[in-house]
Structures are given as C-alpha cells and as structure tokens.
XYZ file of C-alpha atoms in Angstrom:
349
model
C -7.801 -7.707 8.177
C -6.200 -11.156 7.912
C -9.037 -12.564 9.994
C -11.620 -10.977 7.686
C -9.852 -12.478 4.665
C -9.894 -15.920 6.292
C -13.638 -15.612 6.985
C -14.371 -14.594 3.380
C -12.202 -17.387 2.007
C -14.030 -19.820 4.268
C -17.356 -18.508 2.973
C -16.267 -19.066 -0.628
C -15.038 -22.573 0.128
C -18.328 -23.431 1.802
C -20.869 -21.726 -0.454
C -19.368 -21.407 -3.946
C -19.776 -25.143 -4.761
C -23.391 -25.089 -3.516
C -24.444 -21.813 -5.104
C -22.206 -21.312 -8.137
C -22.521 -17.957 -9.897
C -24.960 -16.535 -7.365
C -24.596 -12.752 -6.908
C -23.653 -13.296 -3.266
C -20.638 -15.320 -4.449
C -19.648 -12.413 -6.660
C -19.894 -10.142 -3.604
C -17.616 -12.454 -1.601
C -15.046 -12.373 -4.409
C -15.363 -8.584 -4.593
C -14.813 -8.073 -0.872
C -11.848 -10.438 -0.927
C -10.345 -8.566 -3.854
C -10.547 -5.259 -1.968
C -8.982 -6.629 1.232
C -6.192 -8.408 -0.646
C -5.503 -5.190 -2.548
C -5.190 -3.415 0.805
C -2.475 -5.923 1.735
C -0.580 -5.237 -1.521
C -1.430 -8.732 -2.789
C -2.325 -7.481 -6.228
C -2.190 -10.778 -8.076
C -4.559 -12.415 -5.588
C -6.763 -9.313 -5.690
C -7.024 -9.587 -9.485
C -7.723 -13.298 -9.229
C -10.847 -12.571 -7.168
C -11.790 -9.395 -9.052
C -12.283 -11.357 -12.304
C -14.982 -13.778 -11.073
C -16.577 -10.929 -9.122
C -16.923 -9.013 -12.400
C -18.101 -12.043 -14.379
C -20.809 -13.042 -11.899
C -22.014 -9.477 -11.312
C -22.239 -8.720 -15.027
C -24.210 -11.912 -15.608
C -26.865 -10.921 -13.075
C -26.993 -7.128 -13.348
C -25.720 -6.318 -16.838
C -22.605 -4.618 -18.161
C -23.768 -1.045 -17.505
C -24.884 -1.457 -13.888
C -23.374 0.364 -10.916
C -22.279 -2.923 -9.335
C -20.531 -4.010 -12.519
C -18.781 -0.638 -12.688
C -17.464 -1.131 -9.161
C -16.184 -4.587 -10.125
C -14.422 -3.072 -13.152
C -12.884 -0.451 -10.869
C -11.543 -3.053 -8.465
C -10.111 -5.152 -11.314
C -8.494 -2.098 -12.895
C -6.948 -1.034 -9.587
C -5.523 -4.517 -9.001
C -4.032 -4.621 -12.509
C -2.521 -1.167 -11.982
C -0.997 -2.424 -8.739
C 0.516 -5.311 -10.700
C 2.242 -2.796 -12.949
C 0.023 -3.531 -15.953
C -1.326 -0.064 -16.868
C -2.154 -0.993 -20.475
C -4.394 -3.828 -19.220
C -5.835 -1.782 -16.360
C -6.850 1.291 -18.359
C -9.699 -0.236 -20.423
C -11.421 -1.545 -17.260
C -10.925 1.780 -15.481
C -12.186 3.830 -18.450
C -15.317 1.707 -18.709
C -15.917 2.016 -14.957
C -15.394 5.781 -15.206
C -17.989 6.116 -17.963
C -20.632 3.978 -16.248
C -20.178 5.641 -12.863
C -20.479 9.055 -14.511
C -23.775 8.044 -16.095
C -25.013 6.894 -12.683
C -23.922 10.125 -10.926
C -21.543 8.178 -8.677
C -19.162 11.111 -8.293
C -16.733 9.767 -5.668
C -16.454 6.347 -7.315
C -16.009 7.906 -10.752
C -13.253 10.114 -9.334
C -11.613 7.016 -7.837
C -11.583 5.351 -11.269
C -10.180 8.591 -12.713
C -7.462 8.712 -10.061
C -6.311 5.174 -10.903
C -6.351 6.096 -14.601
C -4.081 9.038 -13.776
C -1.766 6.694 -11.862
C -1.551 4.437 -14.916
C -0.454 7.422 -16.997
C 2.052 8.492 -14.325
C 3.586 5.022 -14.250
C 4.794 5.659 -17.802
C 6.298 9.084 -17.013
C 9.578 9.746 -18.763
C 10.244 13.298 -17.569
C 9.087 15.992 -15.154
C 6.802 17.568 -17.769
C 4.707 14.403 -18.083
C 4.282 14.360 -14.290
C 3.260 18.017 -14.152
C 0.899 17.663 -17.130
C -1.472 15.322 -15.301
C -1.162 16.831 -11.828
C -4.239 19.090 -11.938
C -6.435 16.206 -13.082
C -4.952 13.858 -10.468
C -5.565 16.312 -7.632
C -9.062 17.158 -8.883
C -10.017 13.486 -8.862
C -8.544 13.102 -5.391
C -10.487 16.144 -4.138
C -13.735 14.605 -5.415
C -12.874 11.280 -3.786
C -12.063 12.927 -0.469
C -15.255 14.973 -0.561
C -17.376 11.898 -1.296
C -15.644 9.258 0.819
C -14.081 11.443 3.529
C -10.432 12.215 4.213
C -8.463 9.322 5.693
C -11.057 6.697 4.714
C -9.975 3.306 3.434
C -10.559 3.891 -0.277
C -8.772 7.259 -0.208
C -5.852 5.781 1.743
C -5.546 2.838 -0.669
C -5.481 5.183 -3.645
C -2.812 7.468 -2.191
C -0.762 4.399 -1.237
C -0.598 3.524 -4.939
C 0.937 6.923 -5.615
C 3.478 6.083 -2.893
C 4.285 2.863 -4.761
C 5.043 4.828 -7.921
C 7.325 7.162 -5.961
C 9.326 4.291 -4.487
C 9.757 2.675 -7.893
C 10.968 5.939 -9.437
C 13.406 7.134 -6.773
C 16.022 4.452 -7.420
C 15.758 4.710 -11.215
C 15.768 8.384 -12.161
C 16.458 11.469 -10.041
C 14.234 13.902 -11.967
C 11.220 11.585 -12.120
C 11.705 10.600 -8.479
C 11.934 14.239 -7.421
C 8.884 15.213 -9.498
C 6.767 12.390 -8.092
C 7.874 13.090 -4.510
C 6.924 16.758 -4.803
C 3.597 15.714 -6.303
C 3.149 13.152 -3.534
C 3.325 15.899 -0.925
C 0.388 17.615 -2.667
C -1.485 14.309 -2.856
C -1.025 13.692 0.869
C -2.109 17.226 1.768
C -5.244 16.928 -0.384
C -6.174 13.567 1.124
C -5.458 14.305 4.782
C -7.819 15.419 7.501
C -5.254 17.921 8.839
C -4.623 19.521 5.442
C -0.823 19.270 5.732
C -0.449 15.602 4.848
C 0.095 14.508 8.439
C 2.878 12.130 9.474
C 3.029 10.670 5.963
C 3.987 14.080 4.579
C 6.767 14.296 7.155
C 8.103 10.948 5.930
C 7.810 11.983 2.270
C 9.626 15.256 2.971
C 12.402 13.314 4.685
C 12.673 11.067 1.623
C 12.966 14.136 -0.593
C 15.765 15.443 1.646
C 17.518 12.083 1.357
C 17.158 12.153 -2.422
C 18.766 15.607 -2.496
C 21.585 14.461 -0.200
C 22.324 11.436 -2.392
C 22.493 13.659 -5.466
C 24.814 16.345 -4.049
C 22.115 18.985 -3.585
C 23.065 19.797 -0.023
C 21.422 23.211 0.323
C 18.087 21.799 -0.853
C 18.548 18.823 1.478
C 18.989 21.119 4.508
C 15.711 22.897 3.795
C 13.749 19.676 3.373
C 15.232 18.093 6.517
C 14.126 21.140 8.500
C 10.614 20.894 7.014
C 10.430 17.184 7.834
C 11.558 17.778 11.425
C 8.922 20.489 11.870
C 6.190 18.195 10.558
C 7.440 15.328 12.736
C 7.175 17.475 15.861
C 3.643 18.489 14.855
C 2.474 14.877 14.450
C 3.097 12.485 17.313
C 2.421 9.486 15.052
C 5.533 10.267 12.975
C 7.449 7.812 15.166
C 11.238 8.071 15.162
C 11.343 10.583 12.326
C 12.886 13.330 14.449
C 15.949 11.161 15.023
C 16.033 10.288 11.322
C 16.055 14.006 10.556
C 18.950 14.535 12.958
C 20.789 11.690 11.243
C 20.171 13.060 7.747
C 21.185 16.564 8.807
C 24.378 15.090 10.232
C 25.108 13.374 6.913
C 24.456 16.575 4.967
C 26.722 18.612 7.239
C 29.440 15.953 7.057
C 29.304 15.929 3.251
C 29.819 19.683 3.116
C 32.563 19.754 5.758
C 30.697 21.237 8.735
C 32.341 18.664 10.982
C 31.710 20.074 14.438
C 27.906 19.968 14.270
C 27.924 16.857 12.082
C 29.906 14.870 14.654
C 27.517 15.870 17.444
C 24.523 14.635 15.498
C 26.088 11.494 14.059
C 27.696 10.292 17.275
C 24.251 10.511 18.871
C 22.454 8.704 16.035
C 25.224 6.101 15.665
C 24.860 5.109 19.316
C 21.072 4.900 19.000
C 21.003 3.010 15.706
C 23.785 0.629 16.694
C 21.698 -0.401 19.704
C 18.493 -0.647 17.642
C 20.395 -2.550 14.967
C 20.593 -5.581 17.237
C 16.889 -6.078 16.503
C 16.385 -4.142 13.243
C 18.198 -4.406 9.941
C 17.089 -0.906 8.932
C 18.614 0.605 12.079
C 21.804 -1.339 11.423
C 21.968 0.200 7.941
C 21.594 3.691 9.423
C 24.360 2.945 11.924
C 26.652 2.009 9.025
C 25.740 5.228 7.255
C 26.473 7.238 10.412
C 29.938 5.660 10.423
C 30.361 6.879 6.831
C 29.409 10.400 7.933
C 31.923 10.330 10.779
C 34.584 9.118 8.340
C 33.734 12.095 6.116
C 34.283 14.347 9.132
C 37.688 12.794 9.751
C 38.634 13.458 6.127
C 37.864 17.174 6.485
C 39.556 17.356 9.883
C 42.711 15.684 8.499
C 42.769 17.668 5.243
C 45.109 20.388 6.632
C 47.470 17.776 8.142
C 48.945 16.371 4.923
C 48.617 13.425 2.583
C 49.255 10.476 4.925
C 46.464 11.381 7.331
C 44.117 12.289 4.483
C 44.673 9.043 2.598
C 44.184 7.053 5.788
C 40.825 8.819 6.227
C 39.903 8.114 2.586
C 40.812 4.435 2.980
C 38.584 4.248 6.042
C 35.747 5.987 4.209
C 36.095 3.623 1.255
C 35.892 0.628 3.584
C 32.773 1.984 5.313
C 31.042 2.601 1.981
C 31.893 -0.941 0.843
C 30.392 -2.319 4.062
C 27.180 -0.374 3.495
C 27.078 -1.597 -0.114
C 27.428 -5.191 1.031
C 24.545 -4.617 3.446
C 22.003 -2.890 1.166
C 23.408 -3.312 -2.358
C 25.849 -1.249 -4.406
C 23.040 0.251 -6.478
C 21.212 1.693 -3.457
C 20.764 5.450 -3.586
C 22.676 6.002 -0.323
C 25.641 3.928 -1.470
C 25.726 5.748 -4.803
C 25.559 9.103 -3.025
C 28.376 8.239 -0.616
C 30.481 6.992 -3.529
C 29.891 10.292 -5.324
C 31.186 12.232 -2.301
C 34.170 9.884 -2.018
C 35.142 10.761 -5.587
C 34.926 14.466 -4.756
C 37.101 13.970 -1.679
C 39.791 12.161 -3.684
C 39.880 15.095 -6.105
C 40.152 17.581 -3.214
C 42.977 15.543 -1.662
C 44.955 15.475 -4.895
C 45.099 19.273 -5.212
C-alpha cells in the first residue's frame, strides 16, 4: 500500500501543475485519500479528499454519483479525525445522492459512517443499543453489495474498532456496550459468520475488561469463548496463550491458586522471553508476576500477618512496576490496584 501511495503522490507531483483541476487529478486525490484512510492517516486523507471533492463537483455537478463518493470519503476521514459534527453534513448529503442514484452499497456505507458519528457521542448503554439495528442493517447492505471481507467493509468495521478502543479506558459501561456490539458487527461483516479471528480478539478484550472491573465470573465465560474461537481460526496468532494468561489472572484474583500458578508460570516464562524483543510481551510478563503475587497472598493468608503483609508488599511493588511501564491509568493497573485494596481489607479481618 505504501508503494501505491508513493506512485499516486508522484503522479500528482508530475501532472497536477500541468493539468490543474482536470477530473483525472481529482481521481488521483480521491484514490490517495482512500489509501491514506486505510493507513489511519485521517488528516492526510481529509487533505486529499477536499480537492478531490472540489474538482469532481466542478466537472460533474453537486448531485452526481462521483461527487457523492467524494463526499463519502471526506466524511469518513473527518469521522476518523474525531470530528463527527463536521463529518455528518458531508455523509448525509452523500447518503441522499447515492439513494437517488440507487447506489445501495455505497449509500449503506455512508449510513454506517453516520451511525458511527452518532455512536462516538454515546453517553450510556441505551444510546448504543438505540442505533444498533440501523448500524447492522447498513452493514448488511454493505456486505451484500461489496462482499464480506472486502476493503471498504473492513475499513468501516475498523472504525467501529477505533470507537471501542477509545471507550474502554474511559467508561466501563460504554466500553462494554460497544464491545458487545462490535462482536455483532464482526459477525455480520465476516465471511465465516462468526467474526473470525477478530471476534476472538474482541471477546478476549471483553474478558479483560470484566477482569479489570472485578466481574470474574463473566470474565471466565468470555475467556473460554475467546479460546474456542482462537482454536477455530488459525490466524488468531498467539491468542490461545493470551487466553491462558487471562484465565490465570482471573483465577489468581479469586484465590484459585493451584490452577492459576500453573497457567501463570507458563505464560510468565513465555512472555519474559518474548519481552526481550517486544514491549507488549514484557508488559504481560509483569502482569503474570502480579498474578503470582496474588497467589502468594492467598497461600500465605492462613499463616498470619507477617507472611501476608510481606506478600502484599510484594504485590504492591509489582503493580507499581506495571504502572511505570504502561501508565497508572491503564485498565490493567487500575484493576490490579482494585484487587490489592480488597486483599488489604481481607488481611485486616
């Protein structure tokens, strides 16, 4: 894709000064906008979407199919920039024109991005649920017209992923609502009908969200679902080990130390080795150490205060180390801190 972008940029550099405002120049800008959007370079995508729209409108008129597609690309880029109020007028206009022209899949795409703009302003679970039927209906029309797993469908669902990631760290209920919705989005857009490897990842994230918010029974169920999906889809990568790690953390938090230690000793060894090359693996190794410290707390609990407080001091230190690595506000640090507080209360009884 980077090579294609370089070729298009070279074409603009060469031809735009010679043939300013020609429709072919608008097409070059439009193609660049789409590829830059695919690389999450939303500002650059918008920068090219604007001249693409201006040139196309000049040659073909405001109500043409080509102009509608340019409006759609501009609206999508602005939505990606987190500017829903600016994106919506372009998307609404594209939606209306494409409807008049019987461009069903493209109209549904504009509708889907409009739904995403509304979702980006969600303040509670009800506002997420209220738009879900419309969101999924637009996605179904897109998938029928473009095909499941095609570029435009994948780009649209990736924008829903972006909303999920933004919400998870800010608000549990909105993050949970969007993650559950995301599983439906992935299933609707996939060729397999179950969301594929991406659904396995999303289910794992939901399990992690439950773990971090002291919903351990719900976390167990979602980890098991994620592991099942991971085994079904070879392209899920290392997700099976991640599921073992998360299950170990859940079991450690609820005091099931025997099974937790088996899982976490295994994942600690693996992630400590991977951590020499990967920061993410290093973070997971630190979290595994937290889980093993939790196990020591429960194992020492019957032995008296000295052993228990030594275990709590160790756990505190491990949580501080993780916080220094990924930030004190990170969901996993906040979750571990929550469990630490519970353990101190249990130790004081």
